[in-house]
């Protein structure tokens, strides 16, 4: 999808926000939702999204929304670091299909990185078992 495509209210993350599709939730408030990525590139890979519809990516998001989402991303990344004890944390964000974006609702990736353990390539990771994702989400939540 183009960098400047219109927002599709039926994208998968919009359905998750509306409760039409399930997710393994890490955190939710009035403005943001964080949940486990179902194709994790590393153990503990989670996503942070604004709950408001409309922004497909970082370029078309209002600055205020970005501020809220990035502050939430920092908070959840801190909880990921405290609970899962990775050696590093990667924050990733893609804009437009050629850049690697596959879901067109603004989101930030939080990827805990562990020394000696590979990070699967974006768009090339296998699905995770829901039970494992729930256990990881519980650990992260406990550190929020
Ligand atoms: P993007 O490629 O747009 O930067 O990231 C989209 C992310 O959403 C990918 O890492 C992908 O694994 C994840 N994803 C795609 N569909 C679903 C879904 O239905 N549920 C969850 N939890 N993650 C999804």
PDB file of N, CA and C in Angstrom, residues 41-77:
ATOM      1  N   UNK A  41       9.077 -11.660  16.242  1.00  0.00           N
ATOM      2  CA  UNK A  41      10.444 -11.752  15.710  1.00  0.00           C
ATOM      3  C   UNK A  41      11.420 -12.123  16.818  1.00  0.00           C
ATOM      4  N   UNK A  42      11.031 -11.801  18.070  1.00  0.00           N
ATOM      5  CA  UNK A  42      11.805 -12.227  19.243  1.00  0.00           C
ATOM      6  C   UNK A  42      10.800 -12.531  20.342  1.00  0.00           C
ATOM      7  N   UNK A  43      11.280 -13.168  21.411  1.00  0.00           N
ATOM      8  CA  UNK A  43      10.400 -13.484  22.534  1.00  0.00           C
ATOM      9  C   UNK A  43      10.010 -12.185  23.242  1.00  0.00           C
ATOM     10  N   UNK A  44       8.727 -11.899  23.277  1.00  0.00           N
ATOM     11  CA  UNK A  44       8.260 -10.679  23.940  1.00  0.00           C
ATOM     12  C   UNK A  44       7.936  -9.551  22.973  1.00  0.00           C
ATOM     13  N   UNK A  45       8.008  -9.812  21.671  1.00  0.00           N
ATOM     14  CA  UNK A  45       7.694  -8.806  20.649  1.00  0.00           C
ATOM     15  C   UNK A  45       6.249  -8.345  20.831  1.00  0.00           C
ATOM     16  N   UNK A  46       6.079  -7.059  21.100  1.00  0.00           N
ATOM     17  CA  UNK A  46       4.722  -6.532  21.232  1.00  0.00           C
ATOM     18  C   UNK A  46       4.565  -5.239  20.450  1.00  0.00           C
ATOM     19  N   UNK A  47       3.348  -4.799  20.327  1.00  0.00           N
ATOM     20  CA  UNK A  47       2.990  -3.652  19.491  1.00  0.00           C
ATOM     21  C   UNK A  47       2.259  -2.616  20.331  1.00  0.00           C
ATOM     22  N   UNK A  48       2.392  -1.359  19.952  1.00  0.00           N
ATOM     23  CA  UNK A  48       1.662  -0.282  20.622  1.00  0.00           C
ATOM     24  C   UNK A  48       0.960   0.537  19.540  1.00  0.00           C
ATOM     25  N   UNK A  49      -0.347   0.743  19.705  1.00  0.00           N
ATOM     26  CA  UNK A  49      -1.127   1.447  18.685  1.00  0.00           C
ATOM     27  C   UNK A  49      -2.022   2.503  19.334  1.00  0.00           C
ATOM     28  N   UNK A  50      -2.341   3.567  18.589  1.00  0.00           N
ATOM     29  CA  UNK A  50      -3.366   4.487  19.074  1.00  0.00           C
ATOM     30  C   UNK A  50      -4.740   3.828  18.911  1.00  0.00           C
ATOM     31  N   UNK A  51      -5.666   4.113  19.836  1.00  0.00           N
ATOM     32  CA  UNK A  51      -7.001   3.522  19.696  1.00  0.00           C
ATOM     33  C   UNK A  51      -7.867   4.291  18.701  1.00  0.00           C
ATOM     34  N   UNK A  52      -7.521   5.549  18.488  1.00  0.00           N
ATOM     35  CA  UNK A  52      -8.287   6.337  17.509  1.00  0.00           C
ATOM     36  C   UNK A  52      -7.983   5.832  16.105  1.00  0.00           C
ATOM     37  N   UNK A  53      -9.014   5.780  15.279  1.00  0.00           N
ATOM     38  CA  UNK A  53      -8.831   5.394  13.879  1.00  0.00           C
ATOM     39  C   UNK A  53      -8.326   6.598  13.096  1.00  0.00           C
ATOM     40  N   UNK A  54      -7.683   6.355  11.965  1.00  0.00           N
ATOM     41  CA  UNK A  54      -7.384   7.451  11.046  1.00  0.00           C
ATOM     42  C   UNK A  54      -5.959   7.557  10.584  1.00  0.00           C
ATOM     43  N   UNK A  55      -4.979   7.228  11.441  1.00  0.00           N
ATOM     44  CA  UNK A  55      -3.582   7.366  11.026  1.00  0.00           C
ATOM     45  C   UNK A  55      -3.080   6.036  10.476  1.00  0.00           C
ATOM     46  N   UNK A  56      -2.670   6.022   9.209  1.00  0.00           N
ATOM     47  CA  UNK A  56      -2.113   4.781   8.643  1.00  0.00           C
ATOM     48  C   UNK A  56      -0.661   4.607   9.048  1.00  0.00           C
ATOM     49  N   UNK A  57       0.035   5.721   9.262  1.00  0.00           N
ATOM     50  CA  UNK A  57       1.466   5.624   9.571  1.00  0.00           C
ATOM     51  C   UNK A  57       1.922   6.887  10.298  1.00  0.00           C
ATOM     52  N   UNK A  58       3.218   6.967  10.536  1.00  0.00           N
ATOM     53  CA  UNK A  58       3.772   8.097  11.307  1.00  0.00           C
ATOM     54  C   UNK A  58       3.628   9.418  10.568  1.00  0.00           C
ATOM     55  N   UNK A  59       3.660   9.361   9.231  1.00  0.00           N
ATOM     56  CA  UNK A  59       3.652  10.602   8.460  1.00  0.00           C
ATOM     57  C   UNK A  59       2.303  11.303   8.485  1.00  0.00           C
ATOM     58  N   UNK A  60       1.224  10.517   8.594  1.00  0.00           N
ATOM     59  CA  UNK A  60      -0.088  11.174   8.565  1.00  0.00           C
ATOM     60  C   UNK A  60      -0.731  11.266   9.957  1.00  0.00           C
ATOM     61  N   UNK A  61       0.023  10.951  11.002  1.00  0.00           N
ATOM     62  CA  UNK A  61      -0.527  11.014  12.359  1.00  0.00           C
ATOM     63  C   UNK A  61      -0.401  12.421  12.922  1.00  0.00           C
ATOM     64  N   UNK A  62      -1.436  12.887  13.637  1.00  0.00           N
ATOM     65  CA  UNK A  62      -1.295  14.175  14.327  1.00  0.00           C
ATOM     66  C   UNK A  62      -0.188  14.078  15.380  1.00  0.00           C
ATOM     67  N   UNK A  63       0.562  15.168  15.568  1.00  0.00           N
ATOM     68  CA  UNK A  63       1.701  15.153  16.494  1.00  0.00           C
ATOM     69  C   UNK A  63       1.274  14.758  17.908  1.00  0.00           C
ATOM     70  N   UNK A  64       0.093  15.199  18.303  1.00  0.00           N
ATOM     71  CA  UNK A  64      -0.378  14.882  19.660  1.00  0.00           C
ATOM     72  C   UNK A  64      -0.574  13.367  19.839  1.00  0.00           C
ATOM     73  N   UNK A  65      -1.119  12.728  18.804  1.00  0.00           N
ATOM     74  CA  UNK A  65      -1.306  11.280  18.847  1.00  0.00           C
ATOM     75  C   UNK A  65       0.050  10.581  18.941  1.00  0.00           C
ATOM     76  N   UNK A  66       0.999  11.058  18.133  1.00  0.00           N
ATOM     77  CA  UNK A  66       2.336  10.462  18.147  1.00  0.00           C
ATOM     78  C   UNK A  66       2.956  10.561  19.523  1.00  0.00           C
ATOM     79  N   UNK A  67       2.806  11.731  20.146  1.00  0.00           N
ATOM     80  CA  UNK A  67       3.373  11.936  21.479  1.00  0.00           C
ATOM     81  C   UNK A  67       2.809  10.930  22.472  1.00  0.00           C
ATOM     82  N   UNK A  68       1.499  10.726  22.394  1.00  0.00           N
ATOM     83  CA  UNK A  68       0.854   9.793  23.314  1.00  0.00           C
ATOM     84  C   UNK A  68       1.319   8.364  23.063  1.00  0.00           C
ATOM     85  N   UNK A  69       1.409   7.993  21.788  1.00  0.00           N
ATOM     86  CA  UNK A  69       1.779   6.608  21.465  1.00  0.00           C
ATOM     87  C   UNK A  69       3.248   6.346  21.813  1.00  0.00           C
ATOM     88  N   UNK A  70       4.116   7.317  21.569  1.00  0.00           N
ATOM     89  CA  UNK A  70       5.534   7.079  21.850  1.00  0.00           C
ATOM     90  C   UNK A  70       5.785   7.067  23.357  1.00  0.00           C
ATOM     91  N   UNK A  71       5.022   7.890  24.098  1.00  0.00           N
ATOM     92  CA  UNK A  71       5.159   7.843  25.564  1.00  0.00           C
ATOM     93  C   UNK A  71       4.708   6.472  26.083  1.00  0.00           C
ATOM     94  N   UNK A  72       3.625   5.946  25.505  1.00  0.00           N
ATOM     95  CA  UNK A  72       3.163   4.609  25.881  1.00  0.00           C
ATOM     96  C   UNK A  72       4.175   3.548  25.497  1.00  0.00           C
ATOM     97  N   UNK A  73       4.781   3.737  24.336  1.00  0.00           N
ATOM     98  CA  UNK A  73       5.799   2.775  23.879  1.00  0.00           C
ATOM     99  C   UNK A  73       6.976   2.758  24.852  1.00  0.00           C
ATOM    100  N   UNK A  74       7.376   3.925  25.311  1.00  0.00           N
ATOM    101  CA  UNK A  74       8.472   3.977  26.285  1.00  0.00           C
ATOM    102  C   UNK A  74       8.085   3.239  27.563  1.00  0.00           C
ATOM    103  N   UNK A  75       6.879   3.484  28.038  1.00  0.00           N
ATOM    104  CA  UNK A  75       6.443   2.852  29.286  1.00  0.00           C
ATOM    105  C   UNK A  75       6.424   1.323  29.148  1.00  0.00           C
ATOM    106  N   UNK A  76       5.909   0.851  28.039  1.00  0.00           N
ATOM    107  CA  UNK A  76       5.813  -0.597  27.863  1.00  0.00           C
ATOM    108  C   UNK A  76       7.198  -1.196  27.600  1.00  0.00           C
ATOM    109  N   UNK A  77       8.047  -0.465  26.880  1.00  0.00           N
ATOM    110  CA  UNK A  77       9.421  -0.955  26.645  1.00  0.00           C
ATOM    111  C   UNK A  77      10.170  -1.088  27.974  1.00  0.00           C
TER     112      UNK A  77
END
